[in-house]
Coordinates of C-alpha atoms and ligand atoms in Angstrom, one line a residue:
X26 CA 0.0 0.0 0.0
X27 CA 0.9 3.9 -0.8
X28 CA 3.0 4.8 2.8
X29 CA 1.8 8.2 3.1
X30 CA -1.4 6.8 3.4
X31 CA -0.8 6.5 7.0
X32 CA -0.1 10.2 7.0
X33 CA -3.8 11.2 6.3
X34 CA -5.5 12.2 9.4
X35 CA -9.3 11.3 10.1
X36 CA -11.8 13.3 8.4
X37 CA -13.3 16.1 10.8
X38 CA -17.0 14.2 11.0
X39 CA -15.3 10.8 12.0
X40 CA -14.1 12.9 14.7
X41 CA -17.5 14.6 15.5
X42 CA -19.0 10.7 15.3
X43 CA -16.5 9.6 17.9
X44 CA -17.4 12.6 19.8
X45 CA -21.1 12.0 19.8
X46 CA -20.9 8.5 20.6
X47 CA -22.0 7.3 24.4
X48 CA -24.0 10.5 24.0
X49 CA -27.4 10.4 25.0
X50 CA -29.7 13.9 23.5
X51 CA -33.4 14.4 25.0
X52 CA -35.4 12.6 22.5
X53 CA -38.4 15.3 23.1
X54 CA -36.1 17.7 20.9
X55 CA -35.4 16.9 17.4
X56 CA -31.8 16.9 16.0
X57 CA -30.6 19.8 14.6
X58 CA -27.4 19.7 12.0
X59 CA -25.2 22.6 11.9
X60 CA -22.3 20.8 11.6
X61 CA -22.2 19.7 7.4
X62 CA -21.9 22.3 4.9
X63 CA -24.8 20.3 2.9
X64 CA -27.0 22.7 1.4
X65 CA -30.6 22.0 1.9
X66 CA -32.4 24.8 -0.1
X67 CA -34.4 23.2 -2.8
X68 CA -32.7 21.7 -6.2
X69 CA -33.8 24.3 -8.4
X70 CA -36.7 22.4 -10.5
X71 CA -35.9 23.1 -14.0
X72 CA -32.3 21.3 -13.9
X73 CA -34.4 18.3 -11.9
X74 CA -36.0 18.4 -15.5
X75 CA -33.5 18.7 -17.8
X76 CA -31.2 16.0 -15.7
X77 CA -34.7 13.9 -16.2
X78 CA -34.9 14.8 -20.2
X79 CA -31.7 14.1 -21.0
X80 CA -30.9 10.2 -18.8
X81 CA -31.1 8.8 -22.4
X82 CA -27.5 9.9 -23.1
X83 CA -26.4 7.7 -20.6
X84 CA -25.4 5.2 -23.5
X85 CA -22.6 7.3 -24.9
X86 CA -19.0 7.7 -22.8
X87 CA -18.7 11.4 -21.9
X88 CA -15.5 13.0 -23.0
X89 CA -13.1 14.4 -20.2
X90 CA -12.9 18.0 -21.8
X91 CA -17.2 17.8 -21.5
X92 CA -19.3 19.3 -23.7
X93 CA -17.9 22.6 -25.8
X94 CA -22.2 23.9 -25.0
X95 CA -21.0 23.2 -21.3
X96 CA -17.5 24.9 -21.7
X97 CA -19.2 27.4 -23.4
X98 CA -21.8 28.6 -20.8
X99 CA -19.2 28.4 -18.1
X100 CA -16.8 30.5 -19.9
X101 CA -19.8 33.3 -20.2
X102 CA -20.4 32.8 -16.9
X103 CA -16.9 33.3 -15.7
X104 CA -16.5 36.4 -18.0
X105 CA -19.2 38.7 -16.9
X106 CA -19.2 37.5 -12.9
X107 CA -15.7 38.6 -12.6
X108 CA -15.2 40.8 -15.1
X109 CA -12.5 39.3 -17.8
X110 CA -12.8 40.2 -21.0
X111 CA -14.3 36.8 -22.8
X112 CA -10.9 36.6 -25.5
X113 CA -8.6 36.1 -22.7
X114 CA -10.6 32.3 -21.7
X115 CA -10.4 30.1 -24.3
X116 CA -13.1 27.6 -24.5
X117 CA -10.5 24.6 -25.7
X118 CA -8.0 25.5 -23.5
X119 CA -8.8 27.8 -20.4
X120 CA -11.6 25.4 -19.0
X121 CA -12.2 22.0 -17.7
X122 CA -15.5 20.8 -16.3
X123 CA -14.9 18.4 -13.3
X124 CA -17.2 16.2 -11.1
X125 CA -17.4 18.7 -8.0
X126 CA -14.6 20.4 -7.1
X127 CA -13.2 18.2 -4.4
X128 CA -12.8 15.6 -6.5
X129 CA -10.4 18.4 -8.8
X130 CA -8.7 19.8 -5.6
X131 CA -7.5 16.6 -5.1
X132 CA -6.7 15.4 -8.1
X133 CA -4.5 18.7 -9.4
X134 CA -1.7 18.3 -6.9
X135 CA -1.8 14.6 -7.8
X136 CA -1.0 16.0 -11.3
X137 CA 0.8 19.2 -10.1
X138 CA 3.6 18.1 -7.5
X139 CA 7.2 17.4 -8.2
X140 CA 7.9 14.7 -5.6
X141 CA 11.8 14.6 -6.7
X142 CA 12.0 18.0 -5.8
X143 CA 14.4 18.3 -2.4
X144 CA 11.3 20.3 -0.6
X145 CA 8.3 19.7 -2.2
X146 CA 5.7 22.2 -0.3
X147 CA 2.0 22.7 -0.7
X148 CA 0.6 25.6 1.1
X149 CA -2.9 26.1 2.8
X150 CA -4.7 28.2 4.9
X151 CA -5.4 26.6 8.4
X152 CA -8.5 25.9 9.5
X153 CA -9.1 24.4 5.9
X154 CA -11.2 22.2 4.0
X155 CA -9.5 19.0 4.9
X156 CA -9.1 17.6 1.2
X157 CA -6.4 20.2 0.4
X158 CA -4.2 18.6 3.3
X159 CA -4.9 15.2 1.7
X160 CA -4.1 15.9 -1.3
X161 CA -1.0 17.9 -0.7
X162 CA 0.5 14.3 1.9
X163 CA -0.5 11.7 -1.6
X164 CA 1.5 13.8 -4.1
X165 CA 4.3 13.3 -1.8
X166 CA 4.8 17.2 -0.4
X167 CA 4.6 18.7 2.8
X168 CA 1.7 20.9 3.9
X169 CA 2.7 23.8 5.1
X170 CA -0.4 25.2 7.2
X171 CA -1.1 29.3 6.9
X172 CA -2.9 30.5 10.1
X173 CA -5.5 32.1 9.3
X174 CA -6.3 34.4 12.8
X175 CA -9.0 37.2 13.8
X176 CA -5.9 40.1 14.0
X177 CA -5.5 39.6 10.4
X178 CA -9.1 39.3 9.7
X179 CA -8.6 35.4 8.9
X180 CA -6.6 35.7 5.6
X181 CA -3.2 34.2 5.6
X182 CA -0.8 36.9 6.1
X183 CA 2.0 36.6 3.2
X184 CA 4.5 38.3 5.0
X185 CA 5.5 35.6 7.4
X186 CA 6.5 33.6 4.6
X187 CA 10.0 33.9 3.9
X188 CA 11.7 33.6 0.2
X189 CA 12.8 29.8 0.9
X190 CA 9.6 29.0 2.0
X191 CA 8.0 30.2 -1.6
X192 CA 10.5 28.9 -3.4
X193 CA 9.7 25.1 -2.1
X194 CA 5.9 26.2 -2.5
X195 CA 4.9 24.5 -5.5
X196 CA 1.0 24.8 -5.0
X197 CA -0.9 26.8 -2.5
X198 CA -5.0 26.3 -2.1
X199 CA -6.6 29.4 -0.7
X200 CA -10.3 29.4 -0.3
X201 CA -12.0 32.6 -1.0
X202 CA -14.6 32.9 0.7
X203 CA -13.3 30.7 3.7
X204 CA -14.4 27.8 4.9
X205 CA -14.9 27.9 8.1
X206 CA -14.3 31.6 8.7
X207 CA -15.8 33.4 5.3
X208 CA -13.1 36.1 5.1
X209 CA -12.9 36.9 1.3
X210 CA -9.8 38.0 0.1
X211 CA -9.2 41.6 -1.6
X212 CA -8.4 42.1 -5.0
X213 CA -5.2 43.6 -3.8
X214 CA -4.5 40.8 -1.7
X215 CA -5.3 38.1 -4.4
X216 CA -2.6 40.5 -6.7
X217 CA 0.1 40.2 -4.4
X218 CA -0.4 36.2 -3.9
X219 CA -0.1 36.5 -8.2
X220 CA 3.0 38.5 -8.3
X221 CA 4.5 36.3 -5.6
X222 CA 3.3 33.3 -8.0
X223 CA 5.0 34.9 -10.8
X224 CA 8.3 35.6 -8.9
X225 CA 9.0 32.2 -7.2
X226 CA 6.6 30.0 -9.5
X227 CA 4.5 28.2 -7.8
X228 CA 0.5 27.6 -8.9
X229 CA -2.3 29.1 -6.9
X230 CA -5.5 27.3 -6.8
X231 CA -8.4 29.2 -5.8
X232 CA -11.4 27.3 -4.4
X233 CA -13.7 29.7 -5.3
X234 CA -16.9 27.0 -4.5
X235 CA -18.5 29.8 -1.9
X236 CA -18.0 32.7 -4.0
X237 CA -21.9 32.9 -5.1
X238 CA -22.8 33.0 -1.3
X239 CA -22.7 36.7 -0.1
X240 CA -24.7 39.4 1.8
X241 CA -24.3 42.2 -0.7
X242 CA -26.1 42.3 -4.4
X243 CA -23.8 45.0 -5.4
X244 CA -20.6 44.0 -3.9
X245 CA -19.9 40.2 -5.1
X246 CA -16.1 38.9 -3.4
X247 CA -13.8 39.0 -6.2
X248 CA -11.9 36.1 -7.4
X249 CA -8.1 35.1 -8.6
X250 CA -8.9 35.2 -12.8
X251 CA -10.8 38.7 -12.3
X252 CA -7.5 39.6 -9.9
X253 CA -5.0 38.3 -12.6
X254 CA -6.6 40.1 -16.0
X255 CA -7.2 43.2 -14.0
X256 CA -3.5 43.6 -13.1
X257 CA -2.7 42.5 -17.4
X258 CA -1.9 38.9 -16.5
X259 CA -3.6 38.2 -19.5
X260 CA -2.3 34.1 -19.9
X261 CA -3.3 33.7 -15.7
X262 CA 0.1 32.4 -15.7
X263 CA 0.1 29.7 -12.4
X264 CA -3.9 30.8 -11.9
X265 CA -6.6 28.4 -11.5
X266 CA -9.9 28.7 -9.9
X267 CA -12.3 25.9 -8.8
X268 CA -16.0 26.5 -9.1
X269 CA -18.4 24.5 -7.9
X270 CA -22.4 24.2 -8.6
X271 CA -23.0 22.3 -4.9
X272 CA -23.4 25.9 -2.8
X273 CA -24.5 27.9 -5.4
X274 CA -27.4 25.9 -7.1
X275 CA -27.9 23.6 -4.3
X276 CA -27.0 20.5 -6.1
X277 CA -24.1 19.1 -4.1
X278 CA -25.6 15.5 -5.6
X279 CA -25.0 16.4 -9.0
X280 CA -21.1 16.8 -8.8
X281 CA -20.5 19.8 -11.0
X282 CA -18.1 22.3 -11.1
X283 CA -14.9 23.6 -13.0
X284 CA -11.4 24.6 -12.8
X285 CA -10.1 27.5 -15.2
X286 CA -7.2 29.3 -15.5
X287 CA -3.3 28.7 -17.1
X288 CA -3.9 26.8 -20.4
X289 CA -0.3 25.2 -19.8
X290 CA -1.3 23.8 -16.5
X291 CA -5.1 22.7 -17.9
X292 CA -3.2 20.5 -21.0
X293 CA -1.1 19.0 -18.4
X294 CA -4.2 18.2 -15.7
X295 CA -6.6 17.3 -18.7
X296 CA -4.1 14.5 -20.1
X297 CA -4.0 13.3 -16.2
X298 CA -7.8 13.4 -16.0
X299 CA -7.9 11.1 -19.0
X300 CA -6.5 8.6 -16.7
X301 CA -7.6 9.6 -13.4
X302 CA -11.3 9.3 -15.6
X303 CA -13.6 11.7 -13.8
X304 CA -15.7 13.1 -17.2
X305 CA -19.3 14.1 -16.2
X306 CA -22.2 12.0 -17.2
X307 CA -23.7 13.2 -20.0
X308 CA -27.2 14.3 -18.3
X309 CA -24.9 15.9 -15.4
X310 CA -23.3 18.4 -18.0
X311 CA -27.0 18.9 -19.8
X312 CA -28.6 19.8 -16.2
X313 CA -25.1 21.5 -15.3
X314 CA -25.8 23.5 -18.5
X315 CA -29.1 24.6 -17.3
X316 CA -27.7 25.3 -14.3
X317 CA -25.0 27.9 -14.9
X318 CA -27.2 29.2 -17.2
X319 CA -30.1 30.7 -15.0
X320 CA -28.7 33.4 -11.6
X321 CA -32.8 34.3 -10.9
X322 CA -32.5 30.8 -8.6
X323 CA -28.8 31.5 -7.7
X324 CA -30.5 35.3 -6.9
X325 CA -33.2 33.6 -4.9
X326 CA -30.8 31.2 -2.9
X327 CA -28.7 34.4 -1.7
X328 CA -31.7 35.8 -0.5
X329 CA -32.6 33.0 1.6
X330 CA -29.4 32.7 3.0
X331 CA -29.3 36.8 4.3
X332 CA -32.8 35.9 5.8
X333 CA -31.1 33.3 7.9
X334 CA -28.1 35.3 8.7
X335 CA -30.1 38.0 9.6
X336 CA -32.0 36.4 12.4
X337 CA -29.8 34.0 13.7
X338 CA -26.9 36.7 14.7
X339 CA -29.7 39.1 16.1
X340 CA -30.8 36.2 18.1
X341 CA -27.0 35.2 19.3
X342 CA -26.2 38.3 19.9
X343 CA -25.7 38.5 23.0
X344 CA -25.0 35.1 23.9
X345 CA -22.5 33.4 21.5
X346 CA -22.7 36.7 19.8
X347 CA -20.7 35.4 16.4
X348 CA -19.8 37.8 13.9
X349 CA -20.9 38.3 10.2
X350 CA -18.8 36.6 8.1
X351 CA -18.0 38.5 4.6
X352 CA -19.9 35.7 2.5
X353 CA -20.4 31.8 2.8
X354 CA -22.5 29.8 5.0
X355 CA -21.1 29.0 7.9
X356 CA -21.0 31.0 11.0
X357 CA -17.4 30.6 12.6
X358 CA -18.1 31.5 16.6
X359 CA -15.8 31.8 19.8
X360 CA -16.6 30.0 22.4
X361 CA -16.0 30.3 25.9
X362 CA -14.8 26.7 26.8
X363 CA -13.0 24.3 24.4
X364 CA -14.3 23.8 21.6
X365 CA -15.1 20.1 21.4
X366 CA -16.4 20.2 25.1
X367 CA -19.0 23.0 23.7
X368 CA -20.0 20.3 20.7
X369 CA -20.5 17.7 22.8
X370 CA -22.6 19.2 25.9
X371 CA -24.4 21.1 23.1
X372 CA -25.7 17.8 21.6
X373 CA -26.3 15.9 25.1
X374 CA -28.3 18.6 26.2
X375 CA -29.9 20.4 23.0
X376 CA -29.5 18.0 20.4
X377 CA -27.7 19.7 18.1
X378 CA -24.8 19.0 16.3
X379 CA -22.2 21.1 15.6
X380 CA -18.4 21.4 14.4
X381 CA -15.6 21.9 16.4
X382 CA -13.1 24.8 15.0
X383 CA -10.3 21.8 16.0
X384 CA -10.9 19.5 14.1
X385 CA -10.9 21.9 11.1
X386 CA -7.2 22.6 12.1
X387 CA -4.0 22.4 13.3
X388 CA -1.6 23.7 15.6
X389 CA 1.1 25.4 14.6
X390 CA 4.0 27.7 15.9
X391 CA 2.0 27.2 19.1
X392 CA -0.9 28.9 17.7
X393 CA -4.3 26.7 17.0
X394 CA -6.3 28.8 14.8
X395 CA -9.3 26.3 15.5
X396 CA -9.2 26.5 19.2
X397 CA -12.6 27.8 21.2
X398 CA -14.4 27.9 17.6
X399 CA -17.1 26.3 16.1
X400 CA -18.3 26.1 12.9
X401 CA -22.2 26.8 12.4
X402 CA -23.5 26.1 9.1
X403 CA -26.8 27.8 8.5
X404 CA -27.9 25.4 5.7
X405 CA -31.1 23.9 7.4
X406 CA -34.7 25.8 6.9
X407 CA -35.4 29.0 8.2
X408 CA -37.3 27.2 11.2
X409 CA -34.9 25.0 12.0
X410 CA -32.5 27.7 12.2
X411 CA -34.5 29.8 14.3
X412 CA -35.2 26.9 16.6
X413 CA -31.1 25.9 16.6
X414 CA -30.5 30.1 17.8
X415 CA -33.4 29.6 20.7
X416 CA -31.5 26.5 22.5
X417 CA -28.2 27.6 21.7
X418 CA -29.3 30.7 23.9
X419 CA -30.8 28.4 26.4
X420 CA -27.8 26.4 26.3
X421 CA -25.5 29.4 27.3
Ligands
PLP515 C1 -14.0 24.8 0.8 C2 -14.7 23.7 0.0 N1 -14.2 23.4 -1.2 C3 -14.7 22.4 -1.9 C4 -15.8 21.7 -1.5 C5 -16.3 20.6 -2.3 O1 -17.5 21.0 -3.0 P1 -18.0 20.1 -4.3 O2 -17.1 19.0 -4.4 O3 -19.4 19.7 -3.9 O4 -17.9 21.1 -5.4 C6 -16.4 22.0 -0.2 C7 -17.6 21.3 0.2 O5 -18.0 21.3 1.3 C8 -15.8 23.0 0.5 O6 -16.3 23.4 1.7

């Protein structure tokens, strides 16, 4: 077997079931899930239909590159949401469609890393989604973990890094906006990460999966292609994003979404897709189509979330009192005792389930960015939500 398998550590909600178990919550209250970033907004009904219409094409092998119609839409999508002018992304070569991103985050450093390199490095923010450190340990590299802290309003802060440490970077994941924290990085910010990308070459990829999750109609976070052809890095030279449909059209069944970015890069990762052999279904790129297609549902979704936000932090206020994030789903609180502690007495005593900022992270330089936090993640119904707030409050 693979060694560095050994290396991977347990995924957060093994933890959380570990946690829970010997547990007994009052059966009179029903469980409440705050704990998986699952939305649970309706699948908007016209891709239900057109996945439906088009199951006949299930008799046909789907090509890795997908559909040019699917390529095509995504590339108009990506064009007027962040503002690139639609030359600069090339439908052959700028795009790949890929089943959900996590499958993609994953895969790229597979494809990515130099393991005969003497310091192979992969960089990530920390707390972090937990496939970007799983990833980094099978290509054979070292994660290097970026603490992401309240004083530097939970963004990595590039100036602790020194020269040697970029020049072993060969790939760093930032997630923009956060999970767990949703801080959204500035286009100033991502154009500092690109010139550093230029100057020691290493690739950036931007897991831009929350991106259509925010408070603010006329102020949308920006993201790392719009950053790079703003600044006249016209080729997005070591730039990829990863999109994903799961947050934004509520289909995290379908497994949809797309990297885009540095044509050079994309040839390489497309001839390892061919192998790795991850093309969408046909039906799933018809539906995915449809999906990226329509924003009136993506519009609507927003909406719902604010709603949500809106209540729950008036309601917490002065208990758990949690801030607004900049966008994303997830509430990312302080607590007053440790973290897992608060998880599990919330859940013997209220029945609810939530995640503890730990096992999102890890320590480092003595710091544990994770420590006496939770992550809240408001995807349940309004109700639900509301009823989650009232025994949190009774809880404290
Ligand atoms: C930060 C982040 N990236 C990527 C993903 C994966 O999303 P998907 O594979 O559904 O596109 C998730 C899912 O929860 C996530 O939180």
């Amino acid at each position: 077997m693979n060694p560095d398998l050994q290396y991977l550590h347990p995924y957060p909600f093994a933890k959380l079931a570990q946690l829970k178990q010997g547990l007994t919550p009052p059966t009179e209250l029903g469980h409440i899930s705050l704990s998986i970033g699952e939305p649970q907004h309706p699948v908007p009904l016209f891709v239900l239909e057109s996945l439906i219409a088009h199951l006949h094409q299930l008799s046909s092998y789907p090509s890795t590159k997908g559909y040019t119609a699917l390529r095509e839409i995504i590339q108009q999508w990506l064009c007027h949401r962040f503002n690139i002018e639609s030359a600069l992304l090339d439908v052959d070569k700028n795009i790949i469609p890929v089943s959900g991103t996590r499958e993609a985050l994953f895969a790229l450093a597979q494809c990515a890393i130099d393991r005969t390199a003497s310091s192979p490095t992969v960089m990530l923010p920390n707390p972090f989604y937990q496939i970007y450190e799983g990833a980094a340990i099978l290509a054979g590299a070292k994660p290097h973990y970026l603490n992401c802290v309240a004083e530097d309003d939970f963004i990595p802060n590039l100036d602790l890094i020194s020269d040697q440490q970029w020049l072993d970077c060969q790939l760093i994941y930032i997630c923009t906006p956060g999970n767990p924290t949703g801080a959204v990085m500035s286009e100033n910010y991502l154009q500092k990460l690109i010139g550093l990308a230029q100057k020691f070459d290493f690739i950036i990829a931007s897991d831009e999966c929350y991106s259509e999750i925010y408070f603010d109609e006329s102020n949308p976070p920006p993201g790392l292609l719009g950053a790079a052809s703003a600044m006249g890095l016209h080729d997005f030279h070591n730039c990829l994003v990863l999109h994903s449909l799961s947050k934004r059209s509520n289909l995290p069944g379908l497994r949809s979404g797309f990297v885009a970015g540095d044509a050079d890069i994309l040839e390489q990762f497309h001839l390892y897709r061919t192998y790795h052999g991850c093309a969408l279904p046909p039906a799933t790129q018809s539906a995915s189509i449809a999906a990226w297609t329509d924003e009136a549902h993506v519009i609507e979704n927003r909406q719902l979330y604010r709603d949500k936000f809106d209540i729950v932090l008036k309601m917490l206020s002065a208990t758990l009192a949690p801030v607004r994030p900049d966008a994303g789903f997830f509430l990312w609180a302080k607590t007053q005792i440790n973290d897992s502690d608060f998880a599990a007495q919330l859940y013997r005593q209220k029945n609810i389930t939530v995640l503890p900022g730990q096992y999102l992270s890890r320590q480092v330089d003595g710091i544990n960015p994770g420590e006496n936090y939770i992550r809240l993640a408001l995807v349940a119904p309004l109700d639900e939500c509301r009823d989650a707030a009232n025994r949190i409050n009774q809880f404290l």
